[in-house]
Amino acid sequence: MAAAALASGWRRLQLLQQQLRVAPLVARALLSAGPQWRTRQPIPQPFSTAADQATFDTISRFKERPWEYLESEEYIERYGSQPVWADYRRNHKGAIPPQKTRKTCIRGDKISGNPCPICRDPKIEVDHRNVKLLEQFICPHTGIPYHPTRTGVCMKQFKKLTTAIQDAKDNGLLRFAVPRVEVRLEDYCGSHAAVGKTPPPARVGDEPWYSWYQWQQPPEKEIARIRQMYKPFLKETPTAAAAAPSETAGLPK
């Protein structure tokens, strides 16, 4: 009885081991057989109304193609043929406006009370391809961008404008004046008076060409002061020692 029970238990253990070996192979075969066995995660749908979705689609479309907003009926109804900064007025204390606009109109989720002409309209996007918008901030006579104190844009948008204007000029979308310089061949030839060999001045006898090449005797007071200053370090030569008594012979003792 004990031997039979032991044999049946051993068979069951072998059968269980075989099942454990086959189970992962079957699972792999089922997963690779077809995608219908795989579970799909549900896609969360955000709650939004039809109006919100339409506004989001319009803003995203104008963000990808910002030049289309300046041709839309909404822009023409709001601004007409004037620039976007024509009806903007800055808020400041006193009668004299400050010489600098604010750094930025949007800080995190907070918007200032009177945002600049670009920050107040979310559909306006500063881009080097939006040539019509960039031309509104460039002086037609000089080609220089208007100062932010005139247009009222914040310093953050002004930096974006200057970068976009430069990129548009580099890509050939904006015209810019190149100064015309007249090149004269006389300035680059070797026969020019400033390029030719300068003759030396005329010499008279053994005098040098220039006066500052001649020996100039220093004054006696300066020599005496230097000798007194460096007396401990000077060594008298025999000629100087012989000439010293003759110089002091006529002096009173």
Tab-separated table of C-alpha atoms in Angstrom:
chain	number	residue	atom	x	y	z
A	1	MET	CA	0.000	0.000	0.000
A	2	ALA	CA	2.733	2.433	0.921
A	3	ALA	CA	4.697	1.589	-2.222
A	4	ALA	CA	1.636	2.152	-4.445
A	5	ALA	CA	0.885	5.528	-2.808
A	6	LEU	CA	4.497	6.580	-3.198
A	7	ALA	CA	4.488	5.609	-6.906
A	8	SER	CA	1.253	7.518	-7.605
A	9	GLY	CA	2.634	10.610	-5.838
A	10	TRP	CA	5.809	10.456	-7.888
A	11	ARG	CA	3.778	10.273	-11.141
A	12	ARG	CA	1.700	13.283	-10.139
A	13	LEU	CA	4.875	15.265	-9.376
A	14	GLN	CA	6.337	14.429	-12.800
A	15	LEU	CA	3.078	15.406	-14.501
A	16	LEU	CA	3.042	18.747	-12.651
A	17	GLN	CA	6.630	19.456	-13.707
A	18	GLN	CA	5.755	18.785	-17.349
A	19	GLN	CA	2.777	21.156	-17.129
A	20	LEU	CA	4.960	23.910	-15.646
A	21	ARG	CA	7.455	23.506	-18.490
A	22	VAL	CA	4.795	23.618	-21.211
A	23	ALA	CA	2.781	26.566	-19.788
A	24	PRO	CA	5.211	29.402	-20.767
A	25	LEU	CA	5.627	27.923	-24.259
A	26	VAL	CA	1.877	27.920	-24.775
A	27	ALA	CA	1.601	31.521	-23.525
A	28	ARG	CA	4.303	32.710	-25.936
A	29	ALA	CA	2.611	30.925	-28.832
A	30	LEU	CA	-0.731	32.529	-28.024
A	31	LEU	CA	0.795	36.028	-27.818
A	32	SER	CA	2.648	35.664	-31.099
A	33	ALA	CA	-0.249	34.024	-32.917
A	34	GLY	CA	-2.418	37.120	-33.203
A	35	PRO	CA	-2.872	40.594	-31.707
A	36	GLN	CA	-6.445	39.786	-30.644
A	37	TRP	CA	-5.156	38.088	-27.493
A	38	ARG	CA	-3.411	41.240	-26.287
A	39	THR	CA	-5.279	43.592	-24.017
A	40	ARG	CA	-5.612	47.201	-25.118
A	41	GLN	CA	-5.497	50.125	-22.717
A	42	PRO	CA	-8.490	52.463	-22.954
A	43	ILE	CA	-7.698	55.934	-24.320
A	44	PRO	CA	-8.900	58.645	-21.913
A	45	GLN	CA	-11.126	61.225	-23.567
A	46	PRO	CA	-10.846	64.727	-22.027
A	47	PHE	CA	-14.049	66.539	-21.301
A	48	SER	CA	-14.482	69.466	-23.699
A	49	THR	CA	-17.329	71.171	-25.449
A	50	ALA	CA	-17.633	71.730	-29.180
A	51	ALA	CA	-16.780	75.425	-28.830
A	52	ASP	CA	-13.583	74.656	-26.899
A	53	GLN	CA	-12.543	72.118	-29.507
A	54	ALA	CA	-13.172	74.599	-32.346
A	55	THR	CA	-11.125	77.304	-30.560
A	56	PHE	CA	-8.289	74.864	-29.932
A	57	ASP	CA	-8.255	73.784	-33.577
A	58	THR	CA	-8.180	77.420	-34.747
A	59	ILE	CA	-5.312	78.407	-32.442
A	60	SER	CA	-3.303	75.287	-33.292
A	61	ARG	CA	-3.852	75.925	-37.030
A	62	PHE	CA	-2.693	79.523	-36.714
A	63	LYS	CA	0.307	78.367	-34.677
A	64	GLU	CA	1.452	76.102	-37.487
A	65	ARG	CA	0.559	78.625	-40.225
A	66	PRO	CA	0.600	82.044	-38.483
A	67	TRP	CA	0.334	84.102	-41.673
A	68	GLU	CA	-3.216	82.829	-42.276
A	69	TYR	CA	-4.552	84.696	-39.246
A	70	LEU	CA	-3.654	88.068	-40.780
A	71	GLU	CA	-5.787	87.179	-43.813
A	72	SER	CA	-8.794	85.943	-41.827
A	73	GLU	CA	-12.033	87.844	-41.367
A	74	GLU	CA	-11.574	87.892	-37.595
A	75	TYR	CA	-8.310	89.800	-37.884
A	76	ILE	CA	-9.719	92.268	-40.427
A	77	GLU	CA	-12.760	92.894	-38.223
A	78	ARG	CA	-10.621	93.490	-35.152
A	79	TYR	CA	-7.669	95.473	-36.525
A	80	GLY	CA	-8.685	96.521	-40.017
A	81	SER	CA	-5.806	97.884	-42.085
A	82	GLN	CA	-3.927	99.292	-39.064
A	83	PRO	CA	-1.027	97.578	-37.305
A	84	VAL	CA	-1.754	95.469	-34.247
A	85	TRP	CA	-0.146	98.079	-31.979
A	86	ALA	CA	-2.007	101.122	-33.387
A	87	ASP	CA	-4.751	101.253	-30.706
A	88	TYR	CA	-2.588	100.100	-27.807
A	89	ARG	CA	-1.921	102.429	-24.879
A	90	ARG	CA	0.505	101.667	-22.066
A	91	ASN	CA	-0.359	102.001	-18.395
A	92	HIS	CA	2.201	104.080	-16.509
A	93	LYS	CA	2.368	106.586	-13.689
A	94	GLY	CA	2.704	110.253	-14.551
A	95	ALA	CA	2.666	112.039	-17.866
A	96	ILE	CA	6.041	110.800	-19.108
A	97	PRO	CA	6.134	107.094	-20.075
A	98	PRO	CA	9.127	105.007	-18.929
A	99	GLN	CA	11.953	104.402	-21.377
A	100	LYS	CA	11.543	100.623	-21.122
A	101	THR	CA	8.538	98.338	-21.353
A	102	ARG	CA	7.926	95.448	-18.974
A	103	LYS	CA	10.051	92.313	-19.241
A	104	THR	CA	7.141	89.998	-19.989
A	105	CYS	CA	3.350	90.095	-19.838
A	106	ILE	CA	2.774	86.438	-18.909
A	107	ARG	CA	4.451	84.999	-15.805
A	108	GLY	CA	3.451	81.378	-15.390
A	109	ASP	CA	-0.357	81.308	-15.378
A	110	LYS	CA	-0.751	84.992	-14.530
A	111	ILE	CA	-1.346	87.623	-17.207
A	112	SER	CA	-0.753	91.308	-16.527
A	113	GLY	CA	-3.664	93.736	-16.505
A	114	ASN	CA	-2.721	95.389	-19.792
A	115	PRO	CA	-0.713	92.915	-21.908
A	116	CYS	CA	1.231	94.091	-24.935
A	117	PRO	CA	-0.257	93.958	-28.475
A	118	ILE	CA	1.235	90.507	-29.155
A	119	CYS	CA	0.571	88.892	-25.775
A	120	ARG	CA	-3.076	90.036	-25.641
A	121	ASP	CA	-3.979	88.079	-28.805
A	122	PRO	CA	-3.166	84.341	-28.474
A	123	LYS	CA	-3.608	83.819	-32.227
A	124	ILE	CA	-0.698	86.109	-33.133
A	125	GLU	CA	2.476	84.072	-33.465
A	126	VAL	CA	5.886	85.670	-34.058
A	127	ASP	CA	7.534	83.704	-36.837
A	128	HIS	CA	10.048	84.583	-39.542
A	129	ARG	CA	7.546	83.332	-42.168
A	130	ASN	CA	4.852	85.758	-40.956
A	131	VAL	CA	6.134	88.607	-43.114
A	132	LYS	CA	3.035	90.800	-42.872
A	133	LEU	CA	3.284	90.898	-39.096
A	134	LEU	CA	7.009	91.665	-39.133
A	135	GLU	CA	6.531	94.532	-41.589
A	136	GLN	CA	4.232	96.243	-39.069
A	137	PHE	CA	7.170	96.591	-36.643
A	138	ILE	CA	9.727	97.860	-39.208
A	139	CYS	CA	10.132	101.484	-40.245
A	140	PRO	CA	9.494	101.688	-44.029
A	141	HIS	CA	11.987	104.548	-44.460
A	142	THR	CA	15.015	103.247	-42.541
A	143	GLY	CA	14.341	99.503	-42.330
A	144	ILE	CA	15.072	99.554	-38.581
A	145	PRO	CA	12.622	97.898	-36.137
A	146	TYR	CA	10.526	100.319	-34.106
A	147	HIS	CA	11.543	100.883	-30.498
A	148	PRO	CA	9.356	98.988	-27.993
A	149	THR	CA	8.345	102.284	-26.360
A	150	ARG	CA	6.530	103.162	-29.595
A	151	THR	CA	4.840	99.842	-30.285
A	152	GLY	CA	4.334	98.911	-26.617
A	153	VAL	CA	5.501	95.289	-26.922
A	154	CYS	CA	7.202	93.718	-23.930
A	155	MET	CA	10.926	93.005	-24.009
A	156	LYS	CA	10.382	89.255	-24.415
A	157	GLN	CA	8.310	89.730	-27.568
A	158	PHE	CA	10.705	92.431	-28.819
A	159	LYS	CA	13.591	89.956	-28.686
A	160	LYS	CA	11.492	87.437	-30.601
A	161	LEU	CA	10.660	90.105	-33.192
A	162	THR	CA	14.288	91.109	-33.760
A	163	THR	CA	15.325	87.465	-34.119
A	164	ALA	CA	12.472	86.720	-36.535
A	165	ILE	CA	13.258	89.834	-38.611
A	166	GLN	CA	16.898	88.821	-38.934
A	167	ASP	CA	15.932	85.246	-39.874
A	168	ALA	CA	13.483	86.559	-42.485
A	169	LYS	CA	16.226	88.704	-44.010
A	170	ASP	CA	18.603	85.751	-44.058
A	171	ASN	CA	15.993	83.593	-45.805
A	172	GLY	CA	15.172	86.277	-48.365
A	173	LEU	CA	11.622	86.976	-47.132
A	174	LEU	CA	12.294	90.618	-46.179
A	175	ARG	CA	14.088	93.234	-48.231
A	176	PHE	CA	16.957	95.163	-46.735
A	177	ALA	CA	19.140	97.940	-48.097
A	178	VAL	CA	22.785	97.280	-48.854
A	179	PRO	CA	24.996	100.401	-48.801
A	180	ARG	CA	26.552	101.155	-52.177
A	181	VAL	CA	30.279	101.693	-51.962
A	182	GLU	CA	32.115	103.086	-54.965
A	183	VAL	CA	35.412	101.292	-55.477
A	184	ARG	CA	38.206	103.340	-57.010
A	185	LEU	CA	41.088	101.498	-58.606
A	186	GLU	CA	43.462	104.326	-57.705
A	187	ASP	CA	43.216	103.305	-54.038
A	188	TYR	CA	44.566	99.822	-54.784
A	189	CYS	CA	47.331	100.544	-57.312
A	190	GLY	CA	51.020	100.824	-56.449
A	191	SER	CA	51.495	104.249	-58.056
A	192	HIS	CA	49.527	106.054	-55.364
A	193	ALA	CA	51.394	108.805	-53.490
A	194	ALA	CA	50.798	107.144	-50.113
A	195	VAL	CA	51.996	103.761	-51.391
A	196	GLY	CA	55.096	104.854	-53.305
A	197	LYS	CA	58.622	105.093	-51.854
A	198	THR	CA	59.128	108.244	-49.787
A	199	PRO	CA	62.419	109.977	-50.685
A	200	PRO	CA	64.632	111.010	-47.745
A	201	PRO	CA	65.130	114.720	-47.005
A	202	ALA	CA	68.217	116.509	-48.309
A	203	ARG	CA	71.369	116.291	-46.129
A	204	VAL	CA	73.629	119.223	-45.407
A	205	GLY	CA	77.207	118.085	-44.733
A	206	ASP	CA	77.448	115.449	-41.996
A	207	GLU	CA	74.162	116.363	-40.381
A	208	PRO	CA	71.669	113.522	-40.032
A	209	TRP	CA	68.446	113.395	-42.001
A	210	TYR	CA	66.304	114.329	-39.034
A	211	SER	CA	67.028	116.728	-36.207
A	212	TRP	CA	66.135	114.259	-33.450
A	213	TYR	CA	68.991	112.002	-34.593
A	214	GLN	CA	71.588	114.588	-33.444
A	215	TRP	CA	73.217	114.468	-30.036
A	216	GLN	CA	71.535	116.804	-27.609
A	217	GLN	CA	73.532	117.830	-24.560
A	218	PRO	CA	71.436	117.646	-21.373
A	219	PRO	CA	71.433	120.694	-19.062
A	220	GLU	CA	74.110	120.967	-16.322
A	221	LYS	CA	71.528	121.093	-13.508
A	222	GLU	CA	70.051	117.806	-14.607
A	223	ILE	CA	73.492	116.175	-14.775
A	224	ALA	CA	74.341	117.416	-11.274
A	225	ARG	CA	71.049	116.119	-9.881
A	226	ILE	CA	71.549	112.679	-11.398
A	227	ARG	CA	75.138	112.512	-10.085
A	228	GLN	CA	74.009	113.446	-6.599
A	229	MET	CA	71.263	110.824	-6.722
A	230	TYR	CA	73.494	107.975	-7.889
A	231	LYS	CA	76.735	109.063	-6.181
A	232	PRO	CA	77.118	105.899	-4.062
A	233	PHE	CA	76.821	103.744	-7.172
A	234	LEU	CA	79.055	105.714	-9.566
A	235	LYS	CA	82.720	104.953	-10.127
A	236	GLU	CA	84.911	107.889	-11.045
A	237	THR	CA	87.112	107.307	-14.091
A	238	PRO	CA	90.708	108.660	-14.168
A	239	THR	CA	89.788	111.331	-16.690
A	240	ALA	CA	86.858	112.470	-14.544
A	241	ALA	CA	89.090	112.525	-11.408
A	242	ALA	CA	91.722	114.635	-13.210
A	243	ALA	CA	89.107	117.037	-14.521
A	244	ALA	CA	87.442	117.468	-11.141
A	245	PRO	CA	90.201	119.728	-9.531
A	246	SER	CA	90.305	121.990	-12.570
A	247	GLU	CA	86.583	122.513	-12.382
A	248	THR	CA	86.717	123.464	-8.706
A	249	ALA	CA	89.958	125.502	-8.838
A	250	GLY	CA	88.300	128.888	-9.153
A	251	LEU	CA	85.674	128.244	-6.491
A	252	PRO	CA	86.169	129.827	-3.008
A	253	LYS	CA	86.939	127.462	-0.158
